[in-house]
Structures are given as C-alpha cells and as structure tokens.
Amino acid sequence: AHGEPMDRTVTLTFDDGFRNAVQLAYPIMRKLNLKGCLFVIAGPVDKDQLLWTDKIDVVCRWHEGRGLELQLPDGLLRFRLKNNHAVDEAIKTIKRRLRGLPDAQGWHCFKPLEELFAKVDPGFVPEDFRLARLSELRGLDPQVMEVGNHTMSHPQLAQVGDVSSLRWALWAAQAGVVWWVGCPVRDFCYPAGDYNAEVINEVK
C-alpha cells in the first residue's frame, strides 16, 4: 500500500529449541532467504533431556491399553488409556492441571511422572521431542535464525511466586544463551503465553 518492499517482513518463530527446527526448517530458510527465531529452553541443552510436557506425552502413550494414576492436591486423577483418543485426553488434562498449580507444587506433583518416564524404553521416545545440541545452536546464522530466550525450564512464569526464582528462570537462561551464541540476545518468549505485570517488568 505504501510502495515499500515486502522482503523479510514475516518472522518465523519456533518454540522450545527442538532439533528438528534446526535440521529441517533452517536449511529451507537459508535457501529461501527467510528470517526466524528459535526460542531455546536453556536448562536441558546438551543434557539429553526432554521437556516436562513431552515426558507426559511419552508416559501416557507408553501406558496405552493400561491405567494411569496421578495424585494432585485436590485429589487423585485416574485414567483408563484404552485407545489413542483416551491417551490424547489424558495428556491434555494432565498438562492443564499441572499448569494450573503454583510452580513448586506443580514440580512436586510431576515427580511420579518423572519416575514413570525413567522406566520407558528410550527407543520409544519420538525423535521430534529431541532438543538441539549446543553445537547446532552455535552453528546457526543469526541472519537466518536467531536464538531467543525461553527461560531455564519452561515454567508458568505467573505461577513462579518468589522473585529470586523468577529472576533465575529469566536471567540464567539469558546469560547461558548469550554465552552460547556469542552475540546479543534480544528476543524473549513467555512459556505457554503466561505472564503478569511482575513477569513483564522482570523481562524488561
């Protein structure tokens, strides 16, 4: 409308720092001269860990055809994972309920799922859940794909509670990502879109 070029007007964003974004999207972006940002969760980088949300997926799918129980502060959740639809519903319910808890309480309730995840055959874990390695992040051309801050552990920031934990989630991740990529990191993404005025001020 104003006669201005449309080149590189759209930015592509990729949450969580998955390896498939580096392996699949990045080469196409280079070829087509696209620009994007990979928002990385700093804590699990180079530790062969999965995100807590993906561990829930794996545990529920591993238990398909069986039952699963999870104790929450307001009672016991029981799931009959008789088919794929039941598994999908269980995954959504567990994630929603854990996200609704204060951060420390949510991690406490997640521990039984962590224990169940440890018993899953590693070969059962989908490759799409694997996170990019440090060497892959350092190899990204920031003119094609920048690396952004997505906190240390993907908490519900508005639920964190105390300022010191909130600052650690933000600042430690920022320091780590800046050190890894060797250049300023200007972009931040709120995990699950969760924030309040206090969180916004700390991000600023």
PDB file of C-alpha atoms in Angstrom:
ATOM      1  CA  ALA A   1       0.000   0.000   0.000  1.00  0.00           C
ATOM      2  CA  HIS A   2       2.916   2.373   0.716  1.00  0.00           C
ATOM      3  CA  GLY A   3       5.213   1.140  -2.032  1.00  0.00           C
ATOM      4  CA  GLU A   4       7.627  -0.413   0.461  1.00  0.00           C
ATOM      5  CA  PRO A   5       9.308  -3.788  -0.199  1.00  0.00           C
ATOM      6  CA  MET A   6       7.840  -6.878   1.489  1.00  0.00           C
ATOM      7  CA  ASP A   7      11.209  -8.627   1.746  1.00  0.00           C
ATOM      8  CA  ARG A   8      11.782 -10.259   5.155  1.00  0.00           C
ATOM      9  CA  THR A   9       8.632  -8.750   6.630  1.00  0.00           C
ATOM     10  CA  VAL A  10       7.490 -12.028   8.196  1.00  0.00           C
ATOM     11  CA  THR A  11       9.432 -13.654  11.035  1.00  0.00           C
ATOM     12  CA  LEU A  12       9.094 -17.383  11.704  1.00  0.00           C
ATOM     13  CA  THR A  13       9.228 -18.430  15.359  1.00  0.00           C
ATOM     14  CA  PHE A  14       9.967 -21.876  16.775  1.00  0.00           C
ATOM     15  CA  ASP A  15       9.302 -22.694  20.423  1.00  0.00           C
ATOM     16  CA  ASP A  16      11.461 -24.710  22.819  1.00  0.00           C
ATOM     17  CA  GLY A  17      14.623 -25.318  20.772  1.00  0.00           C
ATOM     18  CA  PHE A  18      13.779 -28.615  19.090  1.00  0.00           C
ATOM     19  CA  ARG A  19      16.426 -30.215  16.905  1.00  0.00           C
ATOM     20  CA  ASN A  20      14.007 -30.729  14.020  1.00  0.00           C
ATOM     21  CA  ALA A  21      13.717 -26.934  13.614  1.00  0.00           C
ATOM     22  CA  VAL A  22      17.487 -26.802  13.087  1.00  0.00           C
ATOM     23  CA  GLN A  23      17.663 -29.882  10.869  1.00  0.00           C
ATOM     24  CA  LEU A  24      14.550 -29.309   8.752  1.00  0.00           C
ATOM     25  CA  ALA A  25      13.416 -25.684   8.855  1.00  0.00           C
ATOM     26  CA  TYR A  26      16.789 -23.919   8.984  1.00  0.00           C
ATOM     27  CA  PRO A  27      18.142 -25.226   5.621  1.00  0.00           C
ATOM     28  CA  ILE A  28      14.910 -24.245   3.878  1.00  0.00           C
ATOM     29  CA  MET A  29      15.025 -20.806   5.483  1.00  0.00           C
ATOM     30  CA  ARG A  30      18.588 -20.288   4.256  1.00  0.00           C
ATOM     31  CA  LYS A  31      17.611 -21.321   0.746  1.00  0.00           C
ATOM     32  CA  LEU A  32      14.577 -19.018   0.617  1.00  0.00           C
ATOM     33  CA  ASN A  33      16.191 -16.087   2.475  1.00  0.00           C
ATOM     34  CA  LEU A  34      13.703 -16.287   5.345  1.00  0.00           C
ATOM     35  CA  LYS A  35      14.232 -14.992   8.874  1.00  0.00           C
ATOM     36  CA  GLY A  36      13.241 -16.570  12.173  1.00  0.00           C
ATOM     37  CA  CYS A  37      13.934 -17.077  15.856  1.00  0.00           C
ATOM     38  CA  LEU A  38      14.426 -20.316  17.771  1.00  0.00           C
ATOM     39  CA  PHE A  39      13.321 -19.818  21.384  1.00  0.00           C
ATOM     40  CA  VAL A  40      15.505 -22.113  23.476  1.00  0.00           C
ATOM     41  CA  ILE A  41      14.841 -23.538  26.945  1.00  0.00           C
ATOM     42  CA  ALA A  42      18.323 -23.252  28.385  1.00  0.00           C
ATOM     43  CA  GLY A  43      18.270 -25.822  31.196  1.00  0.00           C
ATOM     44  CA  PRO A  44      18.070 -29.054  29.155  1.00  0.00           C
ATOM     45  CA  VAL A  45      20.543 -28.037  26.419  1.00  0.00           C
ATOM     46  CA  ASP A  46      23.198 -30.737  25.868  1.00  0.00           C
ATOM     47  CA  LYS A  47      21.796 -32.913  28.673  1.00  0.00           C
ATOM     48  CA  ASP A  48      19.747 -35.345  26.537  1.00  0.00           C
ATOM     49  CA  GLN A  49      16.635 -34.363  28.465  1.00  0.00           C
ATOM     50  CA  LEU A  50      13.077 -33.943  27.277  1.00  0.00           C
ATOM     51  CA  LEU A  51      10.739 -31.139  28.208  1.00  0.00           C
ATOM     52  CA  TRP A  52       8.353 -31.985  31.039  1.00  0.00           C
ATOM     53  CA  THR A  53       5.398 -31.588  28.682  1.00  0.00           C
ATOM     54  CA  ASP A  54       6.869 -34.125  26.268  1.00  0.00           C
ATOM     55  CA  LYS A  55       7.594 -36.548  29.101  1.00  0.00           C
ATOM     56  CA  ILE A  56       3.860 -36.506  29.836  1.00  0.00           C
ATOM     57  CA  ASP A  57       3.163 -37.411  26.200  1.00  0.00           C
ATOM     58  CA  VAL A  58       5.660 -40.274  26.293  1.00  0.00           C
ATOM     59  CA  VAL A  59       4.425 -41.696  29.617  1.00  0.00           C
ATOM     60  CA  CYS A  60       0.780 -41.634  28.548  1.00  0.00           C
ATOM     61  CA  ARG A  61       1.472 -43.227  25.151  1.00  0.00           C
ATOM     62  CA  TRP A  62       3.707 -45.856  26.785  1.00  0.00           C
ATOM     63  CA  HIS A  63       0.796 -46.802  29.072  1.00  0.00           C
ATOM     64  CA  GLU A  64      -1.817 -47.036  26.309  1.00  0.00           C
ATOM     65  CA  GLY A  65      -4.040 -50.033  26.984  1.00  0.00           C
ATOM     66  CA  ARG A  66      -3.451 -49.737  30.709  1.00  0.00           C
ATOM     67  CA  GLY A  67      -4.341 -47.349  33.511  1.00  0.00           C
ATOM     68  CA  LEU A  68      -2.530 -44.357  34.931  1.00  0.00           C
ATOM     69  CA  GLU A  69      -2.957 -42.513  38.237  1.00  0.00           C
ATOM     70  CA  LEU A  70      -1.694 -39.116  39.324  1.00  0.00           C
ATOM     71  CA  GLN A  71      -2.082 -37.602  42.783  1.00  0.00           C
ATOM     72  CA  LEU A  72      -2.844 -33.860  42.787  1.00  0.00           C
ATOM     73  CA  PRO A  73      -3.538 -31.585  45.749  1.00  0.00           C
ATOM     74  CA  ASP A  74      -7.292 -31.672  45.080  1.00  0.00           C
ATOM     75  CA  GLY A  75      -7.494 -35.431  44.602  1.00  0.00           C
ATOM     76  CA  LEU A  76      -6.439 -38.492  42.638  1.00  0.00           C
ATOM     77  CA  LEU A  77      -6.685 -38.470  38.839  1.00  0.00           C
ATOM     78  CA  ARG A  78      -7.383 -41.862  37.253  1.00  0.00           C
ATOM     79  CA  PHE A  79      -7.114 -42.504  33.527  1.00  0.00           C
ATOM     80  CA  ARG A  80      -8.137 -45.561  31.523  1.00  0.00           C
ATOM     81  CA  LEU A  81      -5.910 -45.324  28.474  1.00  0.00           C
ATOM     82  CA  LYS A  82      -7.908 -47.759  26.387  1.00  0.00           C
ATOM     83  CA  ASN A  83      -7.247 -46.121  22.999  1.00  0.00           C
ATOM     84  CA  ASN A  84      -5.481 -43.220  21.294  1.00  0.00           C
ATOM     85  CA  HIS A  85      -8.336 -40.798  21.974  1.00  0.00           C
ATOM     86  CA  ALA A  86      -8.229 -41.585  25.698  1.00  0.00           C
ATOM     87  CA  VAL A  87      -4.462 -41.058  25.681  1.00  0.00           C
ATOM     88  CA  ASP A  88      -4.831 -37.662  23.971  1.00  0.00           C
ATOM     89  CA  GLU A  89      -7.428 -36.569  26.524  1.00  0.00           C
ATOM     90  CA  ALA A  90      -5.250 -37.700  29.422  1.00  0.00           C
ATOM     91  CA  ILE A  91      -2.272 -35.761  28.066  1.00  0.00           C
ATOM     92  CA  LYS A  92      -4.331 -32.572  27.733  1.00  0.00           C
ATOM     93  CA  THR A  93      -5.866 -32.974  31.193  1.00  0.00           C
ATOM     94  CA  ILE A  94      -2.558 -33.623  32.974  1.00  0.00           C
ATOM     95  CA  LYS A  95      -0.818 -30.678  31.309  1.00  0.00           C
ATOM     96  CA  ARG A  96      -3.721 -28.349  32.045  1.00  0.00           C
ATOM     97  CA  ARG A  97      -3.942 -29.391  35.691  1.00  0.00           C
ATOM     98  CA  LEU A  98      -0.191 -29.119  36.314  1.00  0.00           C
ATOM     99  CA  ARG A  99      -0.027 -25.717  34.631  1.00  0.00           C
ATOM    100  CA  GLY A 100      -2.766 -24.501  36.960  1.00  0.00           C
ATOM    101  CA  LEU A 101      -0.676 -25.208  40.065  1.00  0.00           C
ATOM    102  CA  PRO A 102       1.906 -22.902  41.670  1.00  0.00           C
ATOM    103  CA  ASP A 103       5.278 -23.724  40.142  1.00  0.00           C
ATOM    104  CA  ALA A 104       6.852 -25.519  43.119  1.00  0.00           C
ATOM    105  CA  GLN A 105       3.698 -27.547  43.733  1.00  0.00           C
ATOM    106  CA  GLY A 106       3.497 -28.476  40.059  1.00  0.00           C
ATOM    107  CA  TRP A 107       7.054 -29.843  40.065  1.00  0.00           C
ATOM    108  CA  HIS A 108       6.288 -31.846  43.209  1.00  0.00           C
ATOM    109  CA  CYS A 109       3.236 -33.440  41.575  1.00  0.00           C
ATOM    110  CA  PHE A 110       5.277 -34.146  38.444  1.00  0.00           C
ATOM    111  CA  LYS A 111       7.798 -36.361  40.271  1.00  0.00           C
ATOM    112  CA  PRO A 112       5.749 -39.598  39.900  1.00  0.00           C
ATOM    113  CA  LEU A 113       5.518 -38.966  36.154  1.00  0.00           C
ATOM    114  CA  GLU A 114       9.275 -38.414  36.062  1.00  0.00           C
ATOM    115  CA  GLU A 115       9.735 -41.803  37.735  1.00  0.00           C
ATOM    116  CA  LEU A 116       7.434 -43.459  35.206  1.00  0.00           C
ATOM    117  CA  PHE A 117       9.293 -41.786  32.352  1.00  0.00           C
ATOM    118  CA  ALA A 118      12.575 -43.280  33.612  1.00  0.00           C
ATOM    119  CA  LYS A 119      11.101 -46.761  33.017  1.00  0.00           C
ATOM    120  CA  VAL A 120      10.157 -46.117  29.373  1.00  0.00           C
ATOM    121  CA  ASP A 121      12.280 -47.752  26.670  1.00  0.00           C
ATOM    122  CA  PRO A 122      14.463 -44.909  25.250  1.00  0.00           C
ATOM    123  CA  GLY A 123      13.730 -46.196  21.750  1.00  0.00           C
ATOM    124  CA  PHE A 124      10.061 -45.349  22.293  1.00  0.00           C
ATOM    125  CA  VAL A 125      10.795 -41.610  22.549  1.00  0.00           C
ATOM    126  CA  PRO A 126       9.976 -39.799  19.258  1.00  0.00           C
ATOM    127  CA  GLU A 127      12.911 -38.052  17.611  1.00  0.00           C
ATOM    128  CA  ASP A 128      10.729 -34.941  17.263  1.00  0.00           C
ATOM    129  CA  PHE A 129      10.994 -34.496  21.050  1.00  0.00           C
ATOM    130  CA  ARG A 130      14.800 -34.201  20.952  1.00  0.00           C
ATOM    131  CA  LEU A 131      16.279 -30.763  21.639  1.00  0.00           C
ATOM    132  CA  ALA A 132      19.016 -29.077  19.606  1.00  0.00           C
ATOM    133  CA  ARG A 133      22.561 -29.559  20.838  1.00  0.00           C
ATOM    134  CA  LEU A 134      24.843 -26.676  21.731  1.00  0.00           C
ATOM    135  CA  SER A 135      26.980 -27.255  18.647  1.00  0.00           C
ATOM    136  CA  GLU A 136      23.859 -26.949  16.473  1.00  0.00           C
ATOM    137  CA  LEU A 137      22.795 -23.707  18.154  1.00  0.00           C
ATOM    138  CA  ARG A 138      26.259 -22.230  17.693  1.00  0.00           C
ATOM    139  CA  GLY A 139      26.175 -23.170  14.015  1.00  0.00           C
ATOM    140  CA  LEU A 140      23.081 -21.103  13.245  1.00  0.00           C
ATOM    141  CA  ASP A 141      23.492 -17.968  11.130  1.00  0.00           C
ATOM    142  CA  PRO A 142      21.705 -15.209  13.124  1.00  0.00           C
ATOM    143  CA  GLN A 143      20.806 -13.521   9.854  1.00  0.00           C
ATOM    144  CA  VAL A 144      18.648 -16.580   9.162  1.00  0.00           C
ATOM    145  CA  MET A 145      17.693 -17.935  12.602  1.00  0.00           C
ATOM    146  CA  GLU A 146      18.377 -16.048  15.804  1.00  0.00           C
ATOM    147  CA  VAL A 147      18.346 -17.790  19.167  1.00  0.00           C
ATOM    148  CA  GLY A 148      15.960 -16.373  21.772  1.00  0.00           C
ATOM    149  CA  ASN A 149      15.401 -16.824  25.499  1.00  0.00           C
ATOM    150  CA  HIS A 150      12.564 -19.178  26.537  1.00  0.00           C
ATOM    151  CA  THR A 151      13.606 -19.471  30.248  1.00  0.00           C
ATOM    152  CA  MET A 152      15.580 -22.171  32.039  1.00  0.00           C
ATOM    153  CA  SER A 153      12.858 -24.782  32.480  1.00  0.00           C
ATOM    154  CA  HIS A 154       9.638 -23.562  30.777  1.00  0.00           C
ATOM    155  CA  PRO A 155       7.729 -22.700  33.981  1.00  0.00           C
ATOM    156  CA  GLN A 156       4.399 -20.920  34.164  1.00  0.00           C
ATOM    157  CA  LEU A 157       6.049 -17.594  34.935  1.00  0.00           C
ATOM    158  CA  ALA A 158       2.992 -16.013  36.556  1.00  0.00           C
ATOM    159  CA  GLN A 159       2.848 -19.018  38.903  1.00  0.00           C
ATOM    160  CA  VAL A 160       6.500 -18.957  39.998  1.00  0.00           C
ATOM    161  CA  GLY A 161       5.799 -16.847  43.076  1.00  0.00           C
ATOM    162  CA  ASP A 162       9.085 -15.621  44.541  1.00  0.00           C
ATOM    163  CA  VAL A 163      11.223 -13.039  42.777  1.00  0.00           C
ATOM    164  CA  SER A 164      14.515 -14.921  43.121  1.00  0.00           C
ATOM    165  CA  SER A 165      13.141 -17.985  41.302  1.00  0.00           C
ATOM    166  CA  LEU A 166      11.598 -15.793  38.625  1.00  0.00           C
ATOM    167  CA  ARG A 167      14.873 -13.964  38.062  1.00  0.00           C
ATOM    168  CA  TRP A 168      16.787 -17.239  37.876  1.00  0.00           C
ATOM    169  CA  ALA A 169      14.346 -18.563  35.249  1.00  0.00           C
ATOM    170  CA  LEU A 170      14.889 -15.447  33.131  1.00  0.00           C
ATOM    171  CA  TRP A 171      18.401 -14.217  33.830  1.00  0.00           C
ATOM    172  CA  ALA A 172      20.258 -17.527  33.998  1.00  0.00           C
ATOM    173  CA  ALA A 173      18.732 -18.516  30.670  1.00  0.00           C
ATOM    174  CA  GLN A 174      19.659 -15.157  29.149  1.00  0.00           C
ATOM    175  CA  ALA A 175      23.266 -15.455  30.315  1.00  0.00           C
ATOM    176  CA  GLY A 176      23.522 -19.007  29.003  1.00  0.00           C
ATOM    177  CA  VAL A 177      22.095 -18.264  25.578  1.00  0.00           C
ATOM    178  CA  VAL A 178      24.270 -15.146  25.138  1.00  0.00           C
ATOM    179  CA  TRP A 179      27.385 -17.137  26.052  1.00  0.00           C
ATOM    180  CA  TRP A 180      26.477 -19.961  23.670  1.00  0.00           C
ATOM    181  CA  VAL A 181      25.775 -17.878  20.589  1.00  0.00           C
ATOM    182  CA  GLY A 182      28.337 -15.156  21.272  1.00  0.00           C
ATOM    183  CA  CYS A 183      26.096 -12.252  20.354  1.00  0.00           C
ATOM    184  CA  PRO A 184      23.302 -10.166  21.925  1.00  0.00           C
ATOM    185  CA  VAL A 185      20.021 -11.995  22.526  1.00  0.00           C
ATOM    186  CA  ARG A 186      17.131  -9.581  22.024  1.00  0.00           C
ATOM    187  CA  ASP A 187      14.109 -11.849  21.922  1.00  0.00           C
ATOM    188  CA  PHE A 188      12.082 -13.496  24.680  1.00  0.00           C
ATOM    189  CA  CYS A 189       9.057 -15.800  24.515  1.00  0.00           C
ATOM    190  CA  TYR A 190       6.742 -16.345  27.514  1.00  0.00           C
ATOM    191  CA  PRO A 191       6.272 -20.105  28.094  1.00  0.00           C
ATOM    192  CA  ALA A 192       2.656 -21.019  27.320  1.00  0.00           C
ATOM    193  CA  GLY A 193       1.940 -17.299  26.890  1.00  0.00           C
ATOM    194  CA  ASP A 194       1.739 -16.950  30.682  1.00  0.00           C
ATOM    195  CA  TYR A 195       2.685 -13.619  32.281  1.00  0.00           C
ATOM    196  CA  ASN A 196       1.568 -10.842  34.590  1.00  0.00           C
ATOM    197  CA  ALA A 197       2.812  -7.327  35.360  1.00  0.00           C
ATOM    198  CA  GLU A 198       5.619  -8.584  37.621  1.00  0.00           C
ATOM    199  CA  VAL A 199       6.863 -11.004  34.946  1.00  0.00           C
ATOM    200  CA  ILE A 200       6.796  -8.300  32.271  1.00  0.00           C
ATOM    201  CA  ASN A 201       8.863  -5.954  34.477  1.00  0.00           C
ATOM    202  CA  GLU A 202      11.467  -8.660  35.126  1.00  0.00           C
ATOM    203  CA  VAL A 203      11.698  -9.465  31.409  1.00  0.00           C
ATOM    204  CA  LYS A 204      12.237  -5.770  30.643  1.00  0.00           C
TER     205      LYS A 204
END
